[in-house]
PDB file of C-alpha atoms in Angstrom:
ATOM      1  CA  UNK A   1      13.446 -56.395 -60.590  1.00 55.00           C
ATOM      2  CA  UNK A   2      12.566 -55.697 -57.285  1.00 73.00           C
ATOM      3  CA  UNK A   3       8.750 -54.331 -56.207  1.00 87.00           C
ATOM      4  CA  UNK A   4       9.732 -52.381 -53.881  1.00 84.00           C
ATOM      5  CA  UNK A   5      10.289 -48.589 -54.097  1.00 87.00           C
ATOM      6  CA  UNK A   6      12.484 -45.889 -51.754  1.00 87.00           C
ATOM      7  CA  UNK A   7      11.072 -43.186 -49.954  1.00 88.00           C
ATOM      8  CA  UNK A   8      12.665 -39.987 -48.328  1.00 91.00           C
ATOM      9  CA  UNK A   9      11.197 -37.642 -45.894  1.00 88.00           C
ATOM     10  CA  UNK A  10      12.483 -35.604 -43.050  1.00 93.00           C
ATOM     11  CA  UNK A  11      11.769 -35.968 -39.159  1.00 91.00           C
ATOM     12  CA  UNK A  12      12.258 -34.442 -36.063  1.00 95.00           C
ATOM     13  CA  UNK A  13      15.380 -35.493 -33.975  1.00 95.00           C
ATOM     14  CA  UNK A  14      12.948 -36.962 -31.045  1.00 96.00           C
ATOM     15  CA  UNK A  15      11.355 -39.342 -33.532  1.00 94.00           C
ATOM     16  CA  UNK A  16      14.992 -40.460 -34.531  1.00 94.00           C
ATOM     17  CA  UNK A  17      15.941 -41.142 -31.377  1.00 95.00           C
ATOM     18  CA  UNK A  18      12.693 -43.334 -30.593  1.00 95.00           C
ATOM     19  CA  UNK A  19      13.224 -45.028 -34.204  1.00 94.00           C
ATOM     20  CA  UNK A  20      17.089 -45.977 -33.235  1.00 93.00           C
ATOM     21  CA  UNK A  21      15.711 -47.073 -29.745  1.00 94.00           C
ATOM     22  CA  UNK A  22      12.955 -49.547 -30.996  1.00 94.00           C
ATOM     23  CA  UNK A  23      15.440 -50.669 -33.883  1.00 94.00           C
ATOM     24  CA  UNK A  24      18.063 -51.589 -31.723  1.00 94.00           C
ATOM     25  CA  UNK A  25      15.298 -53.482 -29.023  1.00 94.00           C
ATOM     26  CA  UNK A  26      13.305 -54.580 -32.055  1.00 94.00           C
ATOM     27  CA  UNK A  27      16.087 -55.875 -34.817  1.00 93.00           C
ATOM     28  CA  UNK A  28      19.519 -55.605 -33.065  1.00 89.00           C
ATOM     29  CA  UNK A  29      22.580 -55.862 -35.775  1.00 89.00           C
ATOM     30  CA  UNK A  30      26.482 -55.702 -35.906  1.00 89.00           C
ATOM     31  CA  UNK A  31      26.419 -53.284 -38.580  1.00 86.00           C
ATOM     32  CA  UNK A  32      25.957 -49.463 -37.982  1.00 88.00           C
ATOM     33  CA  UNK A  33      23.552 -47.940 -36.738  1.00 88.00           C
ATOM     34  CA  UNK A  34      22.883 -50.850 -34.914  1.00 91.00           C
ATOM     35  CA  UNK A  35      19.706 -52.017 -36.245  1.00 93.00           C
ATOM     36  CA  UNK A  36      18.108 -53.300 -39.556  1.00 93.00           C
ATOM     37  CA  UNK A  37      16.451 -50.079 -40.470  1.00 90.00           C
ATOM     38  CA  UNK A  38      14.330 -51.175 -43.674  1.00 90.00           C
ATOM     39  CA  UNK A  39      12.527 -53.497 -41.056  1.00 93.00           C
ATOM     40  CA  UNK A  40      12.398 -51.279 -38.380  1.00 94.00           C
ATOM     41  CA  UNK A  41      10.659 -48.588 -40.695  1.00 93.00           C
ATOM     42  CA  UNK A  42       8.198 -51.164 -42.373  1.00 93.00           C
ATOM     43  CA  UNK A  43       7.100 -52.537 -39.193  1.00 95.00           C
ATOM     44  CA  UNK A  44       6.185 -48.558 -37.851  1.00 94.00           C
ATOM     45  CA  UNK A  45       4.819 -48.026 -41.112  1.00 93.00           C
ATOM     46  CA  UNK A  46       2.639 -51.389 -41.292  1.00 94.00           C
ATOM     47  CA  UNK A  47       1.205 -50.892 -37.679  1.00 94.00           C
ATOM     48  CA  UNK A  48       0.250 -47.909 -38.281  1.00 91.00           C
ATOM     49  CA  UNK A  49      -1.695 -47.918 -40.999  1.00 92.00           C
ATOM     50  CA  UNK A  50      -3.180 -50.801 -39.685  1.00 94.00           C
ATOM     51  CA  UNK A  51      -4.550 -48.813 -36.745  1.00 93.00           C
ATOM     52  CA  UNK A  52      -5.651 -45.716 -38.407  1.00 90.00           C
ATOM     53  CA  UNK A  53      -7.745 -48.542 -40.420  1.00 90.00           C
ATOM     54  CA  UNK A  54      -9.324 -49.838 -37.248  1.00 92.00           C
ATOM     55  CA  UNK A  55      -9.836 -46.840 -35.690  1.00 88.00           C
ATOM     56  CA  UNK A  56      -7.340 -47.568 -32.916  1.00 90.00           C
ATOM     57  CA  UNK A  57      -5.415 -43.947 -33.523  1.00 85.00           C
ATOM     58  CA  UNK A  58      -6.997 -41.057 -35.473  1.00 82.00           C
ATOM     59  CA  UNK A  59      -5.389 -38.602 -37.733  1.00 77.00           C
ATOM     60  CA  UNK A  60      -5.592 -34.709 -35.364  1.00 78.00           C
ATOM     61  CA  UNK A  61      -7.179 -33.245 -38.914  1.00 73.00           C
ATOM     62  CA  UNK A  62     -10.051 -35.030 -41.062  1.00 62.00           C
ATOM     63  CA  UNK A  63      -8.130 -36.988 -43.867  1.00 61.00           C
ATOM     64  CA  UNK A  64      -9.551 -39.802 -45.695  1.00 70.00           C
ATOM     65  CA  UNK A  65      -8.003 -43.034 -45.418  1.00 68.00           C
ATOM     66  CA  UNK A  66      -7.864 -45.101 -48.086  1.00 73.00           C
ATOM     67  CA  UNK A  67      -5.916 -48.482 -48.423  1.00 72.00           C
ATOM     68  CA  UNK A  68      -4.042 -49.532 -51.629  1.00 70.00           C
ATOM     69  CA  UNK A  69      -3.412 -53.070 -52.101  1.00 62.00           C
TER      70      UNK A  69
END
């Protein structure tokens, strides 16, 4: 059984469009859309968090941060 779990949520088109752009620079595939999106999506994800860690990008309203591991 697999650890991993699926999430859904919605986004603006613009942040679709930037998400097919770096997947298809990022993880180029033969099979539609183009891309591996898991990867793509993990890699946003993982960076991210990392930064709002370090301090490198901060949240526009107060939220506390808190890492699970």
């Amino acid at each position: 059984m697999s650890d991993k779990e699926f999430i859904t949520f919605r986004c603006d088109a613009d942040i679709l469009e930037t998400i097919d752009y770096l997947g298809k620079e990022c993880y180029d595939a033969k099979t539609p859309p183009g891309y591996n999106g898991s990867k793509t999506l993990m890699d946003i994800l993982r960076l991210n968090i990392e930064a709002l860690f370090d301090g490198s990008i901060v949240l526009l309203r107060a939220v506390k941060v808190r890492q699970f591991v």
